[in-house]
Amino acid sequence: TFSTNTMDYSALIEILACLSAASFHFSVGIVVGFGAILVPQLEQPESDIKVSKEDISWIVSIVTLMVPLGSVFTGYLVDKIGRLNTLRAATIPYMTGWICIALASNFTTLMIGRVLTGISIGLVCNPAAVYISEVSRPQYRSTLLCMSVSLASLGIVVVYVKGAYLDWRFISWTSISYCILPLLFMSLLSPESPAWLISRGRTEKALKSLTYLHQRSKKLGLAEQRLEELVQEHRRKQRQANQSGLLVSD
């Protein structure tokens, strides 16, 4: 945990950057928990959308089925457009899905919304974890990674509480905002992963990112030192990949 007696305050910038990326997991919890509060309201006699027992099973399970589909694209996107841009891209199906749910007049539109929100949480989870692993210091890494799970759990609790008092359409509209704040925090506090920037040959931007992350450090030249370490590590991985390729071809 982040004890005030032991925490190195030069790491505060890194911690805030990682928490901003991890905050997207709150919206993951909202999506996961929404099915449990939606179904009881749809089963009410006054519900304007009539659903069967089979429909209900699809409403609850479709998000879980869509998560692997979103994850399939994650591996390509995090390397192609970056860790943070993948998180930004995930907000498109997330917001579109909630709009579909909020405006739904039938089961089909409701399902389209659930499919899109399911894909979005598949896109969110891995990039945030990769970013935290690459940016955070080893002594804080495990705690920051666990924060993602804690935020997702908090999201589930929040949507359960809201579901006890509010209409599901109103909850759908308000759920759109849960990706806007993380976007704002990330834009203000989270530079792109230096490791990814180096892998794309953008060394100057990697140095700017490292300079921002280590701005509170009392150690002079730390950003340049970390840059050299990351460059050497990237070259080592390239050599290993080339050697593996030669072995396969032989």
GROMACS .gro file of C-alpha atoms in nm:
model
  250
    1THR     CA    1   0.000   0.000   0.000
    2PHE     CA    2   0.102   0.364  -0.042
    3SER     CA    3   0.222   0.441   0.312
    4THR     CA    4   0.314   0.806   0.371
    5ASN     CA    5   0.617   0.687   0.571
    6THR     CA    6   0.766   0.475   0.296
    7MET     CA    7   0.644   0.620  -0.032
    8ASP     CA    8   0.902   0.793  -0.248
    9TYR     CA    9   0.725   1.114  -0.347
   10SER     CA   10   0.929   1.132  -0.667
   11ALA     CA   11   0.710   0.839  -0.781
   12LEU     CA   12   0.388   1.037  -0.732
   13ILE     CA   13   0.369   1.139  -1.099
   14GLU     CA   14   0.403   0.776  -1.209
   15ILE     CA   15   0.138   0.664  -0.961
   16LEU     CA   16  -0.111   0.927  -1.080
   17ALA     CA   17  -0.041   0.837  -1.443
   18CYS     CA   18  -0.109   0.470  -1.372
   19LEU     CA   19  -0.421   0.539  -1.166
   20SER     CA   20  -0.561   0.751  -1.450
   21ALA     CA   21  -0.523   0.457  -1.688
   22ALA     CA   22  -0.660   0.213  -1.429
   23SER     CA   23  -0.966   0.432  -1.369
   24PHE     CA   24  -1.122   0.294  -1.688
   25HIS     CA   25  -1.185  -0.026  -1.492
   26PHE     CA   26  -1.458   0.153  -1.296
   27SER     CA   27  -1.664   0.158  -1.615
   28VAL     CA   28  -1.587  -0.213  -1.658
   29GLY     CA   29  -1.763  -0.278  -1.327
   30ILE     CA   30  -2.059  -0.067  -1.437
   31VAL     CA   31  -2.104  -0.278  -1.751
   32VAL     CA   32  -2.063  -0.609  -1.568
   33GLY     CA   33  -2.309  -0.520  -1.293
   34PHE     CA   34  -2.570  -0.355  -1.514
   35GLY     CA   35  -2.732  -0.681  -1.624
   36ALA     CA   36  -2.824  -0.768  -1.267
   37ILE     CA   37  -3.019  -0.445  -1.218
   38LEU     CA   38  -3.164  -0.436  -1.571
   39VAL     CA   39  -3.336  -0.776  -1.564
   40PRO     CA   40  -3.561  -0.717  -1.257
   41GLN     CA   41  -3.683  -0.389  -1.408
   42LEU     CA   42  -3.755  -0.550  -1.747
   43GLU     CA   43  -3.956  -0.822  -1.573
   44GLN     CA   44  -4.193  -0.566  -1.420
   45PRO     CA   45  -4.544  -0.566  -1.577
   46GLU     CA   46  -4.514  -0.195  -1.663
   47SER     CA   47  -4.187  -0.245  -1.858
   48ASP     CA   48  -4.206  -0.106  -2.213
   49ILE     CA   49  -3.974  -0.381  -2.341
   50LYS     CA   50  -4.114  -0.732  -2.308
   51VAL     CA   51  -3.858  -1.009  -2.267
   52SER     CA   52  -3.873  -1.387  -2.239
   53LYS     CA   53  -3.663  -1.606  -2.011
   54GLU     CA   54  -3.436  -1.683  -2.306
   55ASP     CA   55  -3.398  -1.310  -2.376
   56ILE     CA   56  -3.299  -1.253  -2.015
   57SER     CA   57  -3.027  -1.517  -2.030
   58TRP     CA   58  -2.881  -1.345  -2.338
   59ILE     CA   59  -2.896  -1.001  -2.177
   60VAL     CA   60  -2.698  -1.125  -1.878
   61SER     CA   61  -2.444  -1.343  -2.061
   62ILE     CA   62  -2.371  -1.154  -2.383
   63VAL     CA   63  -2.123  -0.915  -2.219
   64THR     CA   64  -1.910  -1.206  -2.097
   65LEU     CA   65  -1.919  -1.360  -2.445
   66MET     CA   66  -1.808  -1.034  -2.608
   67VAL     CA   67  -1.510  -0.966  -2.381
   68PRO     CA   68  -1.283  -1.220  -2.561
   69LEU     CA   69  -1.380  -1.061  -2.894
   70GLY     CA   70  -1.261  -0.723  -2.772
   71SER     CA   71  -0.946  -0.880  -2.632
   72VAL     CA   72  -0.862  -1.031  -2.972
   73PHE     CA   73  -0.810  -0.683  -3.116
   74THR     CA   74  -0.621  -0.555  -2.812
   75GLY     CA   75  -0.289  -0.724  -2.891
   76TYR     CA   76  -0.277  -0.562  -3.234
   77LEU     CA   77  -0.397  -0.220  -3.120
   78VAL     CA   78  -0.163  -0.177  -2.821
   79ASP     CA   79   0.137  -0.231  -3.048
   80LYS     CA   80   0.000  -0.040  -3.347
   81ILE     CA   81  -0.152   0.274  -3.192
   82GLY     CA   82  -0.023   0.259  -2.833
   83ARG     CA   83  -0.151   0.173  -2.487
   84LEU     CA   84  -0.335   0.498  -2.419
   85ASN     CA   85  -0.480   0.533  -2.768
   86THR     CA   86  -0.626   0.184  -2.735
   87LEU     CA   87  -0.798   0.296  -2.414
   88ARG     CA   88  -0.928   0.601  -2.597
   89ALA     CA   89  -1.054   0.383  -2.883
   90ALA     CA   90  -1.241   0.164  -2.634
   91THR     CA   91  -1.458   0.460  -2.537
   92ILE     CA   92  -1.621   0.460  -2.883
   93PRO     CA   93  -1.807   0.126  -2.848
   94TYR     CA   94  -1.856   0.201  -2.478
   95MET     CA   95  -2.044   0.527  -2.531
   96THR     CA   96  -2.223   0.403  -2.843
   97GLY     CA   97  -2.338   0.094  -2.656
   98TRP     CA   98  -2.482   0.292  -2.366
   99ILE     CA   99  -2.665   0.524  -2.605
  100CYS     CA  100  -2.820   0.219  -2.777
  101ILE     CA  101  -2.928   0.081  -2.439
  102ALA     CA  102  -3.071   0.412  -2.320
  103LEU     CA  103  -3.273   0.460  -2.641
  104ALA     CA  104  -3.372   0.095  -2.684
  105SER     CA  105  -3.736   0.030  -2.770
  106ASN     CA  106  -3.694  -0.343  -2.829
  107PHE     CA  107  -3.482  -0.642  -2.731
  108THR     CA  108  -3.261  -0.623  -3.043
  109THR     CA  109  -3.142  -0.268  -2.978
  110LEU     CA  110  -3.082  -0.357  -2.615
  111MET     CA  111  -2.864  -0.648  -2.724
  112ILE     CA  112  -2.666  -0.432  -2.967
  113GLY     CA  113  -2.585  -0.200  -2.679
  114ARG     CA  114  -2.480  -0.489  -2.456
  115VAL     CA  115  -2.261  -0.632  -2.733
  116LEU     CA  116  -2.083  -0.299  -2.783
  117THR     CA  117  -2.025  -0.240  -2.413
  118GLY     CA  118  -1.896  -0.597  -2.380
  119ILE     CA  119  -1.646  -0.541  -2.661
  120SER     CA  120  -1.537  -0.215  -2.498
  121ILE     CA  121  -1.442  -0.377  -2.167
  122GLY     CA  122  -1.247  -0.640  -2.359
  123LEU     CA  123  -1.050  -0.354  -2.515
  124VAL     CA  124  -0.987  -0.179  -2.182
  125CYS     CA  125  -0.842  -0.441  -1.948
  126ASN     CA  126  -0.516  -0.543  -2.116
  127PRO     CA  127  -0.387  -0.197  -2.227
  128ALA     CA  128  -0.428  -0.056  -1.877
  129ALA     CA  129  -0.235  -0.349  -1.726
  130VAL     CA  130   0.042  -0.322  -1.987
  131TYR     CA  131   0.071   0.054  -1.930
  132ILE     CA  132   0.096   0.013  -1.553
  133SER     CA  133   0.360  -0.259  -1.592
  134GLU     CA  134   0.571  -0.040  -1.820
  135VAL     CA  135   0.540   0.291  -1.635
  136SER     CA  136   0.526   0.207  -1.264
  137ARG     CA  137   0.819   0.130  -1.035
  138PRO     CA  138   0.855  -0.234  -0.922
  139GLN     CA  139   0.775  -0.155  -0.557
  140TYR     CA  140   0.436  -0.004  -0.651
  141ARG     CA  141   0.349  -0.217  -0.953
  142SER     CA  142   0.153  -0.496  -0.784
  143THR     CA  143  -0.053  -0.249  -0.580
  144LEU     CA  144  -0.136  -0.042  -0.887
  145LEU     CA  145  -0.234  -0.351  -1.084
  146CYS     CA  146  -0.463  -0.455  -0.799
  147MET     CA  147  -0.625  -0.110  -0.808
  148SER     CA  148  -0.775  -0.201  -1.145
  149VAL     CA  149  -0.963  -0.491  -0.989
  150SER     CA  150  -1.069  -0.275  -0.693
  151LEU     CA  151  -1.207  -0.006  -0.923
  152ALA     CA  152  -1.401  -0.265  -1.125
  153SER     CA  153  -1.549  -0.402  -0.802
  154LEU     CA  154  -1.641  -0.050  -0.694
  155GLY     CA  155  -1.818   0.002  -1.027
  156ILE     CA  156  -2.029  -0.309  -0.967
  157VAL     CA  157  -2.127  -0.188  -0.620
  158VAL     CA  158  -2.217   0.159  -0.751
  159VAL     CA  159  -2.443   0.025  -1.028
  160TYR     CA  160  -2.615  -0.211  -0.780
  161VAL     CA  161  -2.692   0.080  -0.547
  162LYS     CA  162  -2.816   0.296  -0.834
  163GLY     CA  163  -3.031   0.009  -0.962
  164ALA     CA  164  -3.215  -0.009  -0.632
  165TYR     CA  165  -3.343   0.347  -0.670
  166LEU     CA  166  -3.317   0.459  -1.033
  167ASP     CA  167  -3.466   0.362  -1.369
  168TRP     CA  168  -3.237   0.160  -1.597
  169ARG     CA  169  -3.260   0.415  -1.879
  170PHE     CA  170  -3.141   0.694  -1.652
  171ILE     CA  171  -2.856   0.472  -1.532
  172SER     CA  172  -2.763   0.407  -1.896
  173TRP     CA  173  -2.738   0.777  -1.972
  174THR     CA  174  -2.529   0.850  -1.664
  175SER     CA  175  -2.301   0.554  -1.738
  176ILE     CA  176  -2.168   0.737  -2.044
  177SER     CA  177  -1.994   0.983  -1.812
  178TYR     CA  178  -1.788   0.708  -1.649
  179CYS     CA  179  -1.546   0.703  -1.940
  180ILE     CA  180  -1.531   1.082  -1.981
  181LEU     CA  181  -1.358   1.148  -1.648
  182PRO     CA  182  -1.092   0.878  -1.705
  183LEU     CA  183  -1.030   1.029  -2.049
  184LEU     CA  184  -0.982   1.370  -1.890
  185PHE     CA  185  -0.752   1.237  -1.616
  186MET     CA  186  -0.550   1.039  -1.867
  187SER     CA  187  -0.510   1.338  -2.100
  188LEU     CA  188  -0.384   1.551  -1.810
  189LEU     CA  189  -0.176   1.299  -1.614
  190SER     CA  190  -0.070   1.007  -1.833
  191PRO     CA  191   0.200   1.033  -2.101
  192GLU     CA  192   0.228   0.749  -2.351
  193SER     CA  193   0.439   0.451  -2.248
  194PRO     CA  194   0.809   0.526  -2.314
  195ALA     CA  195   0.870   0.158  -2.391
  196TRP     CA  196   0.609   0.165  -2.668
  197LEU     CA  197   0.739   0.494  -2.809
  198ILE     CA  198   1.089   0.346  -2.831
  199SER     CA  199   0.954   0.035  -3.004
  200ARG     CA  200   0.805   0.265  -3.270
  201GLY     CA  201   1.131   0.458  -3.313
  202ARG     CA  202   0.998   0.774  -3.146
  203THR     CA  203   1.291   0.828  -2.913
  204GLU     CA  204   1.245   1.204  -2.864
  205LYS     CA  205   0.885   1.158  -2.751
  206ALA     CA  206   0.997   0.875  -2.524
  207LEU     CA  207   1.243   1.114  -2.358
  208LYS     CA  208   0.969   1.374  -2.311
  209SER     CA  209   0.748   1.109  -2.152
  210LEU     CA  210   1.027   0.997  -1.918
  211THR     CA  211   1.112   1.357  -1.829
  212TYR     CA  212   0.750   1.413  -1.728
  213LEU     CA  213   0.731   1.091  -1.526
  214HIS     CA  214   1.056   1.161  -1.338
  215GLN     CA  215   1.015   1.538  -1.293
  216ARG     CA  216   1.000   1.507  -0.913
  217SER     CA  217   1.313   1.293  -0.890
  218LYS     CA  218   1.616   1.448  -0.721
  219LYS     CA  219   1.849   1.233  -0.929
  220LEU     CA  220   1.988   1.435  -1.220
  221GLY     CA  221   1.974   1.273  -1.563
  222LEU     CA  222   1.736   0.998  -1.450
  223ALA     CA  223   1.514   1.037  -1.758
  224GLU     CA  224   1.814   1.004  -1.991
  225GLN     CA  225   1.940   0.703  -1.795
  226ARG     CA  226   1.601   0.530  -1.815
  227LEU     CA  227   1.584   0.610  -2.187
  228GLU     CA  228   1.918   0.439  -2.249
  229GLU     CA  229   1.806   0.137  -2.045
  230LEU     CA  230   1.483   0.107  -2.244
  231VAL     CA  231   1.666   0.145  -2.576
  232GLN     CA  232   1.911  -0.129  -2.480
  233GLU     CA  233   1.627  -0.353  -2.365
  234HIS     CA  234   1.443  -0.298  -2.693
  235ARG     CA  235   1.754  -0.384  -2.894
  236ARG     CA  236   1.806  -0.698  -2.687
  237LYS     CA  237   1.449  -0.809  -2.756
  238GLN     CA  238   1.497  -0.743  -3.126
  239ARG     CA  239   1.813  -0.957  -3.131
  240GLN     CA  240   1.631  -1.238  -2.952
  241ALA     CA  241   1.343  -1.216  -3.198
  242ASN     CA  242   1.583  -1.225  -3.493
  243GLN     CA  243   1.765  -1.525  -3.349
  244SER     CA  244   1.436  -1.705  -3.292
  245GLY     CA  245   1.338  -1.631  -3.651
  246LEU     CA  246   1.665  -1.776  -3.779
  247LEU     CA  247   1.617  -2.091  -3.570
  248VAL     CA  248   1.266  -2.138  -3.707
  249SER     CA  249   1.380  -2.088  -4.066
  250ASP     CA  250   1.661  -2.341  -4.017
   0.00000   0.00000   0.00000
